XYZ file of C-alpha atoms in Angstrom:
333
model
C -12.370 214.321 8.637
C -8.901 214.042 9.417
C -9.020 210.865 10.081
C -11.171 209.703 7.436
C -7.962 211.389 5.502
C -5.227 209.295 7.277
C -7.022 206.054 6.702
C -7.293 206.620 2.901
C -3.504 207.847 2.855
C -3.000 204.196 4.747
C -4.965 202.114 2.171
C -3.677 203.414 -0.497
C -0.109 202.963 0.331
C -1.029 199.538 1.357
C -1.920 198.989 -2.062
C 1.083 200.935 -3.244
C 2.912 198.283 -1.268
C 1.557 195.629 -2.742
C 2.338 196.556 -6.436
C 5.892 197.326 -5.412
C 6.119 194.134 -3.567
C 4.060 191.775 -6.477
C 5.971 193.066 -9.000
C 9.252 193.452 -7.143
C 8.782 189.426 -6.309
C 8.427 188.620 -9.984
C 11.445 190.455 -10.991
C 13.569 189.037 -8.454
C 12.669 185.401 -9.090
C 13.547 185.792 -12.397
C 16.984 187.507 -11.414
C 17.807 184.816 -9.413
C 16.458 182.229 -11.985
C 18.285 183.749 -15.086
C 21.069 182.043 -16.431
C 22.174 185.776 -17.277
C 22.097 187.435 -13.744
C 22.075 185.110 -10.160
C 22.120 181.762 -12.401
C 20.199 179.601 -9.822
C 17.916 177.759 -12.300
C 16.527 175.131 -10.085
C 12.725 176.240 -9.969
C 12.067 173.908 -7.909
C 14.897 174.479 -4.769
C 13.822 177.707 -4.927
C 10.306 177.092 -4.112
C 11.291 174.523 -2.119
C 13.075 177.147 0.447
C 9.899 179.921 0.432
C 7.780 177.103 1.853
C 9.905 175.709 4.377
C 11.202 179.492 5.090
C 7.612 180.512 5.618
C 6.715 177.149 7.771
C 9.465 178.039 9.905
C 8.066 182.201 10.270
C 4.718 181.346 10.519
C 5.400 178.251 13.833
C 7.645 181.209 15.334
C 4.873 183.935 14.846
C 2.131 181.929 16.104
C 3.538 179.612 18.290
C 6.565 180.965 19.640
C 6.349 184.582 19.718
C 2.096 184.320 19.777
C 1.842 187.612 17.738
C -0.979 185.688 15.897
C -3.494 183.373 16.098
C -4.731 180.648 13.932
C -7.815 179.133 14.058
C -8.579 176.402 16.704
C -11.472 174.853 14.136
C -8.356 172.548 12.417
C -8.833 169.021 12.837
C -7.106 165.591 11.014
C -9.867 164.897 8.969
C -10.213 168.324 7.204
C -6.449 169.109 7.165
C -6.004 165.450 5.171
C -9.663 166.373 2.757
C -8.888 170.578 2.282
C -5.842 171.592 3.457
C -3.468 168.977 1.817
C -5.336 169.395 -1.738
C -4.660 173.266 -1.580
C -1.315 172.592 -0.174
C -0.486 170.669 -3.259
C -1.818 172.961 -5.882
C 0.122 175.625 -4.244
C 2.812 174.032 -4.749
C 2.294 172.848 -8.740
C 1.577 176.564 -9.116
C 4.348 178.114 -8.346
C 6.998 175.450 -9.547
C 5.687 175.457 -12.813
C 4.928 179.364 -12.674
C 8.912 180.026 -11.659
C 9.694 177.155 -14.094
C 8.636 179.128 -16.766
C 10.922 181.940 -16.447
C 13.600 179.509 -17.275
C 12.229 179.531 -20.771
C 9.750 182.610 -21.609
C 9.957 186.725 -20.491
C 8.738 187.934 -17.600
C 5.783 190.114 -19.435
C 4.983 186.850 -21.559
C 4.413 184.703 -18.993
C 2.181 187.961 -17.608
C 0.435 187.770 -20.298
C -0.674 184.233 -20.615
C -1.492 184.748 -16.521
C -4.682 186.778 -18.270
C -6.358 183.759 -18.656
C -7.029 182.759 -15.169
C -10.179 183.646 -14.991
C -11.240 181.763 -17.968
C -9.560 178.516 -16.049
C -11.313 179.484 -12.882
C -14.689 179.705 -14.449
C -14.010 176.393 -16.355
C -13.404 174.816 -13.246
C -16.033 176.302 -11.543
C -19.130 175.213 -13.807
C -17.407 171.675 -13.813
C -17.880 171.391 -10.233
C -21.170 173.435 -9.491
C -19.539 176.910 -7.889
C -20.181 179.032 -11.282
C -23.074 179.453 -13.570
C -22.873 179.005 -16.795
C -24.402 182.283 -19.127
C -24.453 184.194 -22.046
C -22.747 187.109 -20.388
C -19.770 185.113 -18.835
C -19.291 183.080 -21.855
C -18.802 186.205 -23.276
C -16.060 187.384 -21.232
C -14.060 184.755 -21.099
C -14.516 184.769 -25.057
C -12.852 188.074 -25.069
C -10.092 187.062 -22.854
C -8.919 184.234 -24.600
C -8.973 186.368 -27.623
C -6.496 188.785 -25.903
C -4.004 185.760 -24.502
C -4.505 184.651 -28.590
C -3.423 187.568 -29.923
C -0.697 188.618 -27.271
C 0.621 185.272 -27.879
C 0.880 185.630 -31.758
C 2.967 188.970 -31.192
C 5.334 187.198 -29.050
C 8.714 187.051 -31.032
C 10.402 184.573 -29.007
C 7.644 182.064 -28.008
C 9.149 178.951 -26.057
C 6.047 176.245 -26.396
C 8.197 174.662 -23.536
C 7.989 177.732 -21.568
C 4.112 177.910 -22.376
C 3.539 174.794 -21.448
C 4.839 175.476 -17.445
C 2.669 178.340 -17.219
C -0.331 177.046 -18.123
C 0.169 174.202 -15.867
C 0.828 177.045 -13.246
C -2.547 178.493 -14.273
C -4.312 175.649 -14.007
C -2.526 174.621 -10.695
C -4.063 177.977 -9.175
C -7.044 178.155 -10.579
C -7.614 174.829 -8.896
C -6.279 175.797 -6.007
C -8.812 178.684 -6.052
C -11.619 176.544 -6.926
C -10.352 174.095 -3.393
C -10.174 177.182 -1.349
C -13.617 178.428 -2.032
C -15.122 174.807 -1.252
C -12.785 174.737 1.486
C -14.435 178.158 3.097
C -18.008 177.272 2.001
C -18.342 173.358 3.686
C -15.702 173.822 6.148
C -16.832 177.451 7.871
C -13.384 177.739 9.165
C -12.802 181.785 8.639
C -8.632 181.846 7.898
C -6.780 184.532 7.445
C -3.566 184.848 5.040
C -1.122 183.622 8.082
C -3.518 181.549 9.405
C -3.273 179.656 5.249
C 0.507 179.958 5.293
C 0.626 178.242 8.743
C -1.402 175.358 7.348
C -0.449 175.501 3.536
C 2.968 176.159 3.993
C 4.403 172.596 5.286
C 2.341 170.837 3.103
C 2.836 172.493 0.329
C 7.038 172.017 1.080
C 6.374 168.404 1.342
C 4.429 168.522 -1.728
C 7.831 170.110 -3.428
C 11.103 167.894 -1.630
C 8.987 164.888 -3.361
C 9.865 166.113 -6.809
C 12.854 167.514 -5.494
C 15.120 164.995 -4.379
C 14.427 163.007 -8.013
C 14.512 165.746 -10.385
C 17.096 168.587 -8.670
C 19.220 167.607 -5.659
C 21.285 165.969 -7.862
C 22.066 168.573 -10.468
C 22.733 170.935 -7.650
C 24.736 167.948 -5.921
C 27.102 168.102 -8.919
C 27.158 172.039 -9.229
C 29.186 171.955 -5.824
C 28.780 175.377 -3.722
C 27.380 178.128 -4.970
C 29.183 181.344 -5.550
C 26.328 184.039 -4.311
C 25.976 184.750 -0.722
C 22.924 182.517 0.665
C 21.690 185.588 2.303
C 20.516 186.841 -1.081
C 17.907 183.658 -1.119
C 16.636 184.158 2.534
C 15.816 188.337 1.519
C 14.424 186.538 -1.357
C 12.507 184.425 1.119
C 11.484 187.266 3.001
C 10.043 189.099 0.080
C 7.703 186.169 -0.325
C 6.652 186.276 3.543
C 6.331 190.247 2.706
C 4.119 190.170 -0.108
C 1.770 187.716 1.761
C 1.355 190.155 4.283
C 0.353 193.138 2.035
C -2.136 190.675 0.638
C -3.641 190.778 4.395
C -3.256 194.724 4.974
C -5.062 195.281 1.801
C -7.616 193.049 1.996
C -8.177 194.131 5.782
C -8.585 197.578 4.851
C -10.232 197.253 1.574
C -11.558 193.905 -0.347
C -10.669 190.746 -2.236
C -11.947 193.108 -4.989
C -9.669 195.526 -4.468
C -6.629 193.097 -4.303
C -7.567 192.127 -8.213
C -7.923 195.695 -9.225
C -4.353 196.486 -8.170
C -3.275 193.140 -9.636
C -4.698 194.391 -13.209
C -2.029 197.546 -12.561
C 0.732 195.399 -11.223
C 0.645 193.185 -14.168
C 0.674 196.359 -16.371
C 3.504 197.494 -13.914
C 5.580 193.801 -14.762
C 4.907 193.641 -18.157
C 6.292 196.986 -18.834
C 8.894 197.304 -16.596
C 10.364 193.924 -17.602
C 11.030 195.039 -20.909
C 13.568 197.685 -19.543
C 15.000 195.009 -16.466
C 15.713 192.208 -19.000
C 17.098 191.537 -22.494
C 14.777 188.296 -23.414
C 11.527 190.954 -23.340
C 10.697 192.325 -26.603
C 6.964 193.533 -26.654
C 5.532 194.644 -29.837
C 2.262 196.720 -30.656
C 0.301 193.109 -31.400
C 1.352 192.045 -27.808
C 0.213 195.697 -25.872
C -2.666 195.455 -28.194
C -3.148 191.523 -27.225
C -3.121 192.235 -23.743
C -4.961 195.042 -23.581
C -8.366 193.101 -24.920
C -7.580 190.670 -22.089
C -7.141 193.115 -19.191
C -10.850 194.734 -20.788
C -12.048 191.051 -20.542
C -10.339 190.806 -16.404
C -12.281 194.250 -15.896
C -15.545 192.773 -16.863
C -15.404 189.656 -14.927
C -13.861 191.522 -12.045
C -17.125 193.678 -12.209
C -19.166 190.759 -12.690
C -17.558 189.553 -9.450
C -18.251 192.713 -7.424
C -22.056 192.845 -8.131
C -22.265 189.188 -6.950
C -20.863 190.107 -4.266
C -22.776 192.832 -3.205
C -25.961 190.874 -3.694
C -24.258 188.316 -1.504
C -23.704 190.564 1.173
C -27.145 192.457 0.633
C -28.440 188.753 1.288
C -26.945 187.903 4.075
C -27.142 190.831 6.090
C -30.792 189.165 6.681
C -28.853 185.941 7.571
C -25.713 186.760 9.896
C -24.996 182.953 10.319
C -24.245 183.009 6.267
C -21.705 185.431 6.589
C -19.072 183.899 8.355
C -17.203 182.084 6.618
C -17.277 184.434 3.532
C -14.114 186.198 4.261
C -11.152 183.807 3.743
C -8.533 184.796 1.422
C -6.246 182.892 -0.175
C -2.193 183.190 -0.580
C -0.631 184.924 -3.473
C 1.062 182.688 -6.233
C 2.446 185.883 -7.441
């Protein structure tokens, strides 16, 4: 009993962590972002320096200090077809994600985040993972309505600022959809350091590309910076941190469980923002906006769970099945 006791004290503060570090990562990108606080607006260095800052963690973990493993099913030909593809819509999704805090609020850009799983479905029927009924077009009916309406209470609406986080949902919804094919025709079983040790490079890559024509030089010209650089590596290691809550939770609990708590850390950004910074100004359409979309993430986050469960009800009869059905993927926060 006492036991039983200790590991529910453990999971939930492994989900408490998780909030605090989710939302804790969101606030601080946007700190150091803001032309108003750190002043670092280059979306793109930034992002630029959690991937090679995580490549660099994850080869000393795994290879160097071998307190992990990754798996030994890797080879060239399904790095170049799955890896690479995930890799680079890692990458789109959080540039344009952290992009967008240049020009929109924290809890805006929250808000329009709601309508991932509409993209995710979308994406899904168009290439054969999802099914297509009355019931889901239902859902994703209501959440659009929600985004709609939180968007129409939104007093300062950048379209610019839209624009970047929509291409940030649509980079990780597409990096979702790529991960689940990945996991279903590749049967390689990865864990969350096991992704960053193969994502993370590529997805860097994916970013100096961009980088060297459309920052280095603007930051060239800037000269040095006036902040200590040790504020960007704890801002590094926040990302690394997060990562790894993603892994306790899902280790002790469920992919399921990981969206649940990312339903109350959204609720935990959006209102928390609009004490932390002066460009957040919620009104009752917005709460009221949002709220119908959340209701819409609960029912497809239901939906999800009884699939699930008839998934795993199925292939208890078929062990082999079941291998490969517990991959997660990184966080884009």
């Amino acid at each position: 009993m006492a036991d039983l006791k200790t590991d529910t004290l453990r999971t939930y503060a492994y989900i408490l962590l998780y909030i605090a570090l989710s939302s804790g990562q969101i606030f601080f990108n946007k700190w150091v972002l803001s032309s108003k606080e750190i002043n670092f607006p280059y979306p793109l260095g930034l992002t630029l320096l959690h991937m090679v800052f995580s490549s660099v963690l994850c080869f000393s973990l795994t290879k160097i200090l071998k307190v992990m493993k990754v798996d030994q099913g890797m080879t060239p030909e399904v790095y170049v077809t799955s890896v690479v593809p995930i890799g680079a819509m890692f990458a789109m999704t959080l540039w344009l994600g952290n992009t967008a805090y240049l020009y929109i609020s924290v809890a805006f850009a929250q808000m329009l985040k709601a309508v991932m799983p509409v993209a995710v479905f979308v994406l899904g029927v168009a290439v054969g993972l999802e099914v297509m009924s009355c019931k889901m077009l239902l859902i994703m009916s209501v959440i659009s309505f929600g985004v709609l309406v939180a968007s129409y209470g939104e007093i300062n609406i950048n379209w610019v600022g839209v624009v970047y986080q929509m291409g940030g949902v649509v980079g990780e919804a597409l990096r979702l959809i790529f991960m689940e094919i990945f996991v279903k025709r590749k049967g390689l079983k990865l864990n969350p350091i096991s992704v960053m040790y193969y994502v993370s490079p590529c997805s860097a890559i994916c970013l100096f590309l961009p980088w060297i024509f459309l920052e280095k030089s603007k930051m060239d010209e800037h000269g040095p910076w006036t902040f200590p650089p040790l504020l960007l590596i704890l801002n590094c290691l926040c990302t690394f941190a997060l990562n790894l809550s993603v892994f306790l939770v899902i280790t002790h609990t469920s992919a399921l469980t990981i969206r649940v708590a990312g339903v109350v850390k959204d609720w935990v950004v959006v209102l928390v923002s609009a004490v932390l910074f002066a460009d957040t100004k919620l009104t009752i359409i917005n709460l009221v906006g949002y709220a119908i979309a959340i209701a819409g993430v609960a029912a497809y986050n239901n939906y999800k769970l009884k699939n699930e469960a008839s998934r795993a009800t199925s292939n208890d009869s078929d062990p082999e099945s079941s291998q490969s059905q517990e991959s997660q993927p990184l966080t884009s926060r």
